[in-house]
């Protein structure tokens, strides 16, 4: 039985006041739901997040991690530093990292290996652009992104403690959600691609959908058999919306 998960990616949003208010609200509003709730604040708010959330049901993680484990890498944050603030999770390969910071599939695979070395559960994000979808290349693009992991020697071990997120780039921050059927088609393809190598790993792997998920689109998405939850951007900053999305997956 796969866990149900709703994760909030705050991106570069927030302030000390906002973190305090949002997390204290979510602590109450998402209590006793049958879904795992995870938040990804900007790095600088991780100490505050830890203070507010320790002893609560909500987990937290980093939006990224450095490719190196330590050293002269100005501005970077290592996996060990995330662990120092009790992060259990890390986002890897978000399309904004791929697009704006030129992260390659190889960088992303290395980051997954580092995350696993530090007992961080990674959420590996994959997804196609609108041009790729319209050219009929969605499955090829997704397969290439997943193969970056499946070609690693210990990929089975890596995926034991991992989550995948299908995030079509054309749906991120645009207000255009993929329809439940469009999302299910790709989720099913991801699971089948992994099942070709190992059925058990594929069946146990949680796959989240991300891309403009809102309370009114969440229910239909969560009814799909291969959609185990959501990675939520914009709506995760709105306590009522994020709570409602968590309730839809409970
Ligand atoms: C995201 O950043 O992962 C995301 C899905 O954003 P949004 O929900 O705003 O589209």
mmCIF file of C-alpha atoms and ligand atoms in Angstrom:
data_model
loop_
_atom_site.group_PDB
_atom_site.id
_atom_site.type_symbol
_atom_site.label_atom_id
_atom_site.label_comp_id
_atom_site.label_asym_id
_atom_site.label_seq_id
_atom_site.Cartn_x
_atom_site.Cartn_y
_atom_site.Cartn_z
ATOM 1 C CA UNK A 1 0.000 0.000 0.000
ATOM 2 C CA UNK A 2 1.562 3.292 -1.085
ATOM 3 C CA UNK A 3 1.426 6.296 1.277
ATOM 4 C CA UNK A 4 -0.684 9.306 0.335
ATOM 5 C CA UNK A 5 1.384 12.467 0.306
ATOM 6 C CA UNK A 6 0.821 16.193 -0.137
ATOM 7 C CA UNK A 7 3.939 18.360 -0.300
ATOM 8 C CA UNK A 8 4.159 22.152 -0.444
ATOM 9 C CA UNK A 9 6.980 23.801 -2.369
ATOM 10 C CA UNK A 10 7.136 27.410 -1.176
ATOM 11 C CA UNK A 11 9.838 28.347 -3.707
ATOM 12 C CA UNK A 12 11.307 31.812 -2.917
ATOM 13 C CA UNK A 13 8.335 33.043 -0.913
ATOM 14 C CA UNK A 14 7.871 33.795 2.750
ATOM 15 C CA UNK A 15 8.936 35.867 5.723
ATOM 16 C CA UNK A 16 9.407 35.062 9.405
ATOM 17 C CA UNK A 17 5.858 36.218 10.111
ATOM 18 C CA UNK A 18 4.368 34.237 7.269
ATOM 19 C CA UNK A 19 6.252 31.048 8.260
ATOM 20 C CA UNK A 20 5.020 31.381 11.841
ATOM 21 C CA UNK A 21 1.392 31.901 10.827
ATOM 22 C CA UNK A 22 1.229 29.353 8.017
ATOM 23 C CA UNK A 23 2.894 26.505 9.921
ATOM 24 C CA UNK A 24 0.920 27.067 13.112
ATOM 25 C CA UNK A 25 -2.300 27.015 11.097
ATOM 26 C CA UNK A 26 -1.328 23.857 9.169
ATOM 27 C CA UNK A 27 -0.327 22.082 12.371
ATOM 28 C CA UNK A 28 -3.947 22.291 13.494
ATOM 29 C CA UNK A 29 -5.793 22.134 10.178
ATOM 30 C CA UNK A 30 -4.033 19.033 8.769
ATOM 31 C CA UNK A 31 -3.916 17.042 12.002
ATOM 32 C CA UNK A 32 -5.463 13.563 11.950
ATOM 33 C CA UNK A 33 -5.651 13.390 8.161
ATOM 34 C CA UNK A 34 -4.709 10.177 6.420
ATOM 35 C CA UNK A 35 -2.048 11.856 4.289
ATOM 36 C CA UNK A 36 1.614 12.680 4.874
ATOM 37 C CA UNK A 37 2.163 16.431 4.835
ATOM 38 C CA UNK A 38 5.578 17.833 3.892
ATOM 39 C CA UNK A 39 6.682 21.463 3.486
ATOM 40 C CA UNK A 40 9.675 22.842 1.593
ATOM 41 C CA UNK A 41 10.438 26.365 2.851
ATOM 42 C CA UNK A 42 13.387 28.416 1.581
ATOM 43 C CA UNK A 43 16.602 27.246 3.303
ATOM 44 C CA UNK A 44 16.851 30.261 5.561
ATOM 45 C CA UNK A 45 13.567 29.411 7.272
ATOM 46 C CA UNK A 46 14.491 25.786 8.032
ATOM 47 C CA UNK A 47 15.621 26.490 11.635
ATOM 48 C CA UNK A 48 12.327 28.304 12.325
ATOM 49 C CA UNK A 49 10.411 25.502 10.601
ATOM 50 C CA UNK A 50 12.147 22.895 12.754
ATOM 51 C CA UNK A 51 11.289 24.791 15.943
ATOM 52 C CA UNK A 52 7.614 25.091 14.995
ATOM 53 C CA UNK A 53 7.129 21.605 13.526
ATOM 54 C CA UNK A 54 9.169 19.322 15.771
ATOM 55 C CA UNK A 55 6.768 17.101 17.684
ATOM 56 C CA UNK A 56 4.099 17.681 15.018
ATOM 57 C CA UNK A 57 2.851 15.371 12.237
ATOM 58 C CA UNK A 58 4.238 17.665 9.475
ATOM 59 C CA UNK A 59 7.623 16.860 7.902
ATOM 60 C CA UNK A 60 9.954 19.320 6.190
ATOM 61 C CA UNK A 61 12.775 19.383 3.679
ATOM 62 C CA UNK A 62 15.118 21.408 1.460
ATOM 63 C CA UNK A 63 14.204 22.680 -2.007
ATOM 64 C CA UNK A 64 17.583 21.594 -3.354
ATOM 65 C CA UNK A 65 21.011 20.384 -2.211
ATOM 66 C CA UNK A 66 24.576 20.934 -3.366
ATOM 67 C CA UNK A 67 26.284 18.547 -5.762
ATOM 68 C CA UNK A 68 29.288 18.459 -3.428
ATOM 69 C CA UNK A 69 29.269 17.184 0.146
ATOM 70 C CA UNK A 70 31.358 20.110 1.495
ATOM 71 C CA UNK A 71 33.987 22.648 0.431
ATOM 72 C CA UNK A 72 34.460 25.944 -1.360
ATOM 73 C CA UNK A 73 31.035 26.271 -2.983
ATOM 74 C CA UNK A 74 29.830 29.760 -2.107
ATOM 75 C CA UNK A 75 26.081 29.964 -1.634
ATOM 76 C CA UNK A 76 25.449 26.225 -1.606
ATOM 77 C CA UNK A 77 23.798 24.082 1.092
ATOM 78 C CA UNK A 78 24.910 20.497 1.657
ATOM 79 C CA UNK A 79 22.922 17.376 2.488
ATOM 80 C CA UNK A 80 24.593 17.227 5.929
ATOM 81 C CA UNK A 81 23.433 20.801 6.619
ATOM 82 C CA UNK A 82 19.857 19.812 5.765
ATOM 83 C CA UNK A 83 20.155 16.886 8.180
ATOM 84 C CA UNK A 84 21.460 19.291 10.838
ATOM 85 C CA UNK A 85 18.030 20.922 10.778
ATOM 86 C CA UNK A 86 16.235 17.568 10.845
ATOM 87 C CA UNK A 87 15.104 17.644 7.218
ATOM 88 C CA UNK A 88 13.760 14.271 6.164
ATOM 89 C CA UNK A 89 13.216 15.234 2.521
ATOM 90 C CA UNK A 90 14.730 17.124 -0.390
ATOM 91 C CA UNK A 91 13.392 18.196 -3.791
ATOM 92 C CA UNK A 92 15.656 17.188 -6.666
ATOM 93 C CA UNK A 93 15.423 18.174 -10.315
ATOM 94 C CA UNK A 94 12.593 20.694 -10.049
ATOM 95 C CA UNK A 95 12.003 22.151 -13.515
ATOM 96 C CA UNK A 96 12.994 25.623 -12.248
ATOM 97 C CA UNK A 97 16.398 24.164 -11.269
ATOM 98 C CA UNK A 98 16.713 22.419 -14.631
ATOM 99 C CA UNK A 99 15.647 25.538 -16.578
ATOM 100 C CA UNK A 100 17.238 28.452 -14.706
ATOM 101 C CA UNK A 101 20.286 26.746 -13.172
ATOM 102 C CA UNK A 102 20.990 24.325 -16.012
ATOM 103 C CA UNK A 103 20.909 21.190 -13.884
ATOM 104 C CA UNK A 104 21.460 18.175 -16.111
ATOM 105 C CA UNK A 105 20.108 14.648 -15.734
ATOM 106 C CA UNK A 106 23.582 13.625 -14.632
ATOM 107 C CA UNK A 107 23.736 16.336 -11.908
ATOM 108 C CA UNK A 108 20.311 15.240 -10.766
ATOM 109 C CA UNK A 109 21.334 11.581 -10.563
ATOM 110 C CA UNK A 110 24.400 12.568 -8.491
ATOM 111 C CA UNK A 111 22.195 14.620 -6.161
ATOM 112 C CA UNK A 112 19.900 11.610 -5.658
ATOM 113 C CA UNK A 113 22.940 9.545 -4.661
ATOM 114 C CA UNK A 114 24.048 12.217 -2.176
ATOM 115 C CA UNK A 115 20.538 12.505 -0.719
ATOM 116 C CA UNK A 116 20.411 8.748 -0.158
ATOM 117 C CA UNK A 117 23.861 8.792 1.474
ATOM 118 C CA UNK A 118 22.464 11.255 4.047
ATOM 119 C CA UNK A 119 19.161 9.431 4.584
ATOM 120 C CA UNK A 120 17.157 12.167 2.900
ATOM 121 C CA UNK A 121 14.067 10.967 1.031
ATOM 122 C CA UNK A 122 14.225 12.712 -2.308
ATOM 123 C CA UNK A 123 11.319 13.851 -4.447
ATOM 124 C CA UNK A 124 12.612 13.545 -7.995
ATOM 125 C CA UNK A 125 10.745 15.879 -10.360
ATOM 126 C CA UNK A 126 10.275 15.065 -14.041
ATOM 127 C CA UNK A 127 8.159 16.678 -16.730
ATOM 128 C CA UNK A 128 7.933 17.874 -20.310
ATOM 129 C CA UNK A 129 7.592 21.334 -21.861
ATOM 130 C CA UNK A 130 4.560 22.323 -23.919
ATOM 131 C CA UNK A 131 6.626 22.088 -27.124
ATOM 132 C CA UNK A 132 7.724 18.564 -26.245
ATOM 133 C CA UNK A 133 4.126 17.533 -25.497
ATOM 134 C CA UNK A 134 2.804 19.059 -28.714
ATOM 135 C CA UNK A 135 5.534 17.325 -30.700
ATOM 136 C CA UNK A 136 4.399 13.989 -29.224
ATOM 137 C CA UNK A 137 7.596 13.581 -27.212
ATOM 138 C CA UNK A 138 6.227 13.450 -23.659
ATOM 139 C CA UNK A 139 7.032 9.778 -23.034
ATOM 140 C CA UNK A 140 10.522 10.037 -24.567
ATOM 141 C CA UNK A 141 11.373 13.029 -22.376
ATOM 142 C CA UNK A 142 10.073 11.382 -19.212
ATOM 143 C CA UNK A 143 11.851 8.129 -20.031
ATOM 144 C CA UNK A 144 15.177 9.932 -20.490
ATOM 145 C CA UNK A 145 14.744 11.763 -17.174
ATOM 146 C CA UNK A 146 13.915 8.528 -15.344
ATOM 147 C CA UNK A 147 16.685 6.591 -17.055
ATOM 148 C CA UNK A 148 19.212 8.950 -15.448
ATOM 149 C CA UNK A 149 18.349 7.073 -12.234
ATOM 150 C CA UNK A 150 17.562 3.623 -13.659
ATOM 151 C CA UNK A 151 21.030 3.375 -15.164
ATOM 152 C CA UNK A 152 22.737 3.823 -11.780
ATOM 153 C CA UNK A 153 24.097 0.599 -10.362
ATOM 154 C CA UNK A 154 22.120 0.788 -7.093
ATOM 155 C CA UNK A 155 18.912 2.296 -8.503
ATOM 156 C CA UNK A 156 16.676 -0.232 -6.728
ATOM 157 C CA UNK A 157 18.086 0.771 -3.331
ATOM 158 C CA UNK A 158 17.747 4.446 -4.261
ATOM 159 C CA UNK A 159 14.076 4.109 -5.158
ATOM 160 C CA UNK A 160 13.236 2.289 -1.905
ATOM 161 C CA UNK A 161 13.342 5.648 -0.152
ATOM 162 C CA UNK A 162 12.205 7.996 -2.885
ATOM 163 C CA UNK A 163 9.174 9.747 -4.312
ATOM 164 C CA UNK A 164 8.644 10.761 -7.927
ATOM 165 C CA UNK A 165 6.775 13.881 -9.002
ATOM 166 C CA UNK A 166 5.374 14.264 -12.497
ATOM 167 C CA UNK A 167 5.276 17.996 -13.103
ATOM 168 C CA UNK A 168 4.472 19.033 -16.677
ATOM 169 C CA UNK A 169 6.307 22.319 -17.134
ATOM 170 C CA UNK A 170 3.372 23.829 -19.005
ATOM 171 C CA UNK A 171 1.241 23.373 -15.884
ATOM 172 C CA UNK A 172 3.633 24.820 -13.287
ATOM 173 C CA UNK A 173 2.556 28.236 -12.055
ATOM 174 C CA UNK A 174 0.383 28.745 -15.149
ATOM 175 C CA UNK A 175 -3.026 27.880 -13.720
ATOM 176 C CA UNK A 176 -3.328 25.108 -16.381
ATOM 177 C CA UNK A 177 -3.629 21.794 -14.551
ATOM 178 C CA UNK A 178 -3.244 18.578 -16.513
ATOM 179 C CA UNK A 179 -6.572 16.762 -16.631
ATOM 180 C CA UNK A 180 -6.767 13.699 -14.363
ATOM 181 C CA UNK A 181 -6.630 11.510 -17.497
ATOM 182 C CA UNK A 182 -3.583 13.317 -18.928
ATOM 183 C CA UNK A 183 -1.765 13.017 -15.606
ATOM 184 C CA UNK A 184 -2.786 9.370 -15.082
ATOM 185 C CA UNK A 185 -1.490 8.465 -18.541
ATOM 186 C CA UNK A 186 2.002 9.713 -17.659
ATOM 187 C CA UNK A 187 1.953 8.314 -14.107
ATOM 188 C CA UNK A 188 1.027 4.917 -15.530
ATOM 189 C CA UNK A 189 3.842 5.214 -18.082
ATOM 190 C CA UNK A 190 6.355 6.036 -15.312
ATOM 191 C CA UNK A 191 5.243 3.056 -13.228
ATOM 192 C CA UNK A 192 5.292 0.738 -16.253
ATOM 193 C CA UNK A 193 8.787 1.935 -17.243
ATOM 194 C CA UNK A 194 10.102 1.084 -13.779
ATOM 195 C CA UNK A 195 8.085 -2.156 -13.666
ATOM 196 C CA UNK A 196 9.903 -3.351 -16.798
ATOM 197 C CA UNK A 197 12.977 -3.550 -14.545
ATOM 198 C CA UNK A 198 11.372 -4.386 -11.187
ATOM 199 C CA UNK A 199 7.641 -4.725 -10.528
ATOM 200 C CA UNK A 200 7.831 -4.509 -6.737
ATOM 201 C CA UNK A 201 9.839 -1.277 -6.778
ATOM 202 C CA UNK A 202 7.391 0.218 -9.282
ATOM 203 C CA UNK A 203 4.329 -0.744 -7.247
ATOM 204 C CA UNK A 204 5.764 0.675 -4.024
ATOM 205 C CA UNK A 205 6.928 3.996 -5.457
ATOM 206 C CA UNK A 206 4.725 7.001 -4.613
ATOM 207 C CA UNK A 207 4.202 9.225 -7.661
ATOM 208 C CA UNK A 208 2.880 12.743 -7.055
ATOM 209 C CA UNK A 209 1.355 15.099 -9.596
ATOM 210 C CA UNK A 210 2.444 18.753 -9.627
ATOM 211 C CA UNK A 211 1.283 21.682 -11.725
ATOM 212 C CA UNK A 212 -1.256 24.288 -10.586
ATOM 213 C CA UNK A 213 -3.018 21.888 -8.204
ATOM 214 C CA UNK A 214 -5.860 23.739 -6.478
ATOM 215 C CA UNK A 215 -8.672 22.528 -4.191
ATOM 216 C CA UNK A 216 -11.068 22.263 -7.140
ATOM 217 C CA UNK A 217 -8.709 20.104 -9.245
ATOM 218 C CA UNK A 218 -7.223 17.966 -6.467
ATOM 219 C CA UNK A 219 -10.074 15.501 -5.954
ATOM 220 C CA UNK A 220 -10.260 14.365 -9.590
ATOM 221 C CA UNK A 221 -6.487 13.906 -9.735
ATOM 222 C CA UNK A 222 -6.371 11.900 -6.495
ATOM 223 C CA UNK A 223 -9.054 9.517 -7.793
ATOM 224 C CA UNK A 224 -6.616 8.251 -10.432
ATOM 225 C CA UNK A 225 -5.075 4.908 -9.603
ATOM 226 C CA UNK A 226 -1.427 5.888 -10.143
ATOM 227 C CA UNK A 227 -1.610 9.353 -8.540
ATOM 228 C CA UNK A 228 -0.559 9.137 -4.899
ATOM 229 C CA UNK A 229 -0.681 12.803 -4.020
ATOM 230 C CA UNK A 230 0.514 16.224 -5.074
ATOM 231 C CA UNK A 231 3.474 18.547 -5.097
ATOM 232 C CA UNK A 232 1.860 21.942 -4.687
ATOM 233 C CA UNK A 233 3.470 25.312 -5.399
ATOM 234 C CA UNK A 234 1.298 28.451 -5.317
ATOM 235 C CA UNK A 235 -1.604 26.928 -3.373
ATOM 236 C CA UNK A 236 0.738 25.711 -0.622
ATOM 237 C CA UNK A 237 1.154 29.339 0.503
ATOM 238 C CA UNK A 238 -2.586 29.646 1.152
ATOM 239 C CA UNK A 239 -3.457 27.822 4.379
ATOM 240 C CA UNK A 240 -7.088 27.158 3.438
ATOM 241 C CA UNK A 241 -6.276 25.913 -0.062
ATOM 242 C CA UNK A 242 -3.399 23.711 1.084
ATOM 243 C CA UNK A 243 -5.523 22.243 3.875
ATOM 244 C CA UNK A 244 -8.336 21.488 1.447
ATOM 245 C CA UNK A 245 -5.917 19.739 -0.923
ATOM 246 C CA UNK A 246 -4.615 17.630 1.989
ATOM 247 C CA UNK A 247 -8.211 16.762 2.945
ATOM 248 C CA UNK A 248 -8.937 15.648 -0.629
ATOM 249 C CA UNK A 249 -6.099 13.094 -0.373
ATOM 250 C CA UNK A 250 -7.100 11.771 3.046
HETATM 251 C C1 LIG B 1 5.797 23.390 -8.174
HETATM 252 O O1 LIG B 1 6.482 24.379 -7.968
HETATM 253 O O2 LIG B 1 6.291 22.272 -8.009
HETATM 254 C C2 LIG B 1 4.412 23.578 -8.613
HETATM 255 C C3 LIG B 1 3.736 22.518 -8.966
HETATM 256 O O3 LIG B 1 3.913 24.862 -8.632
HETATM 257 P P1 LIG B 1 2.388 25.316 -8.900
HETATM 258 O O4 LIG B 1 1.511 24.444 -8.032
HETATM 259 O O5 LIG B 1 2.342 26.754 -8.488
HETATM 260 O O6 LIG B 1 2.113 25.111 -10.334
#
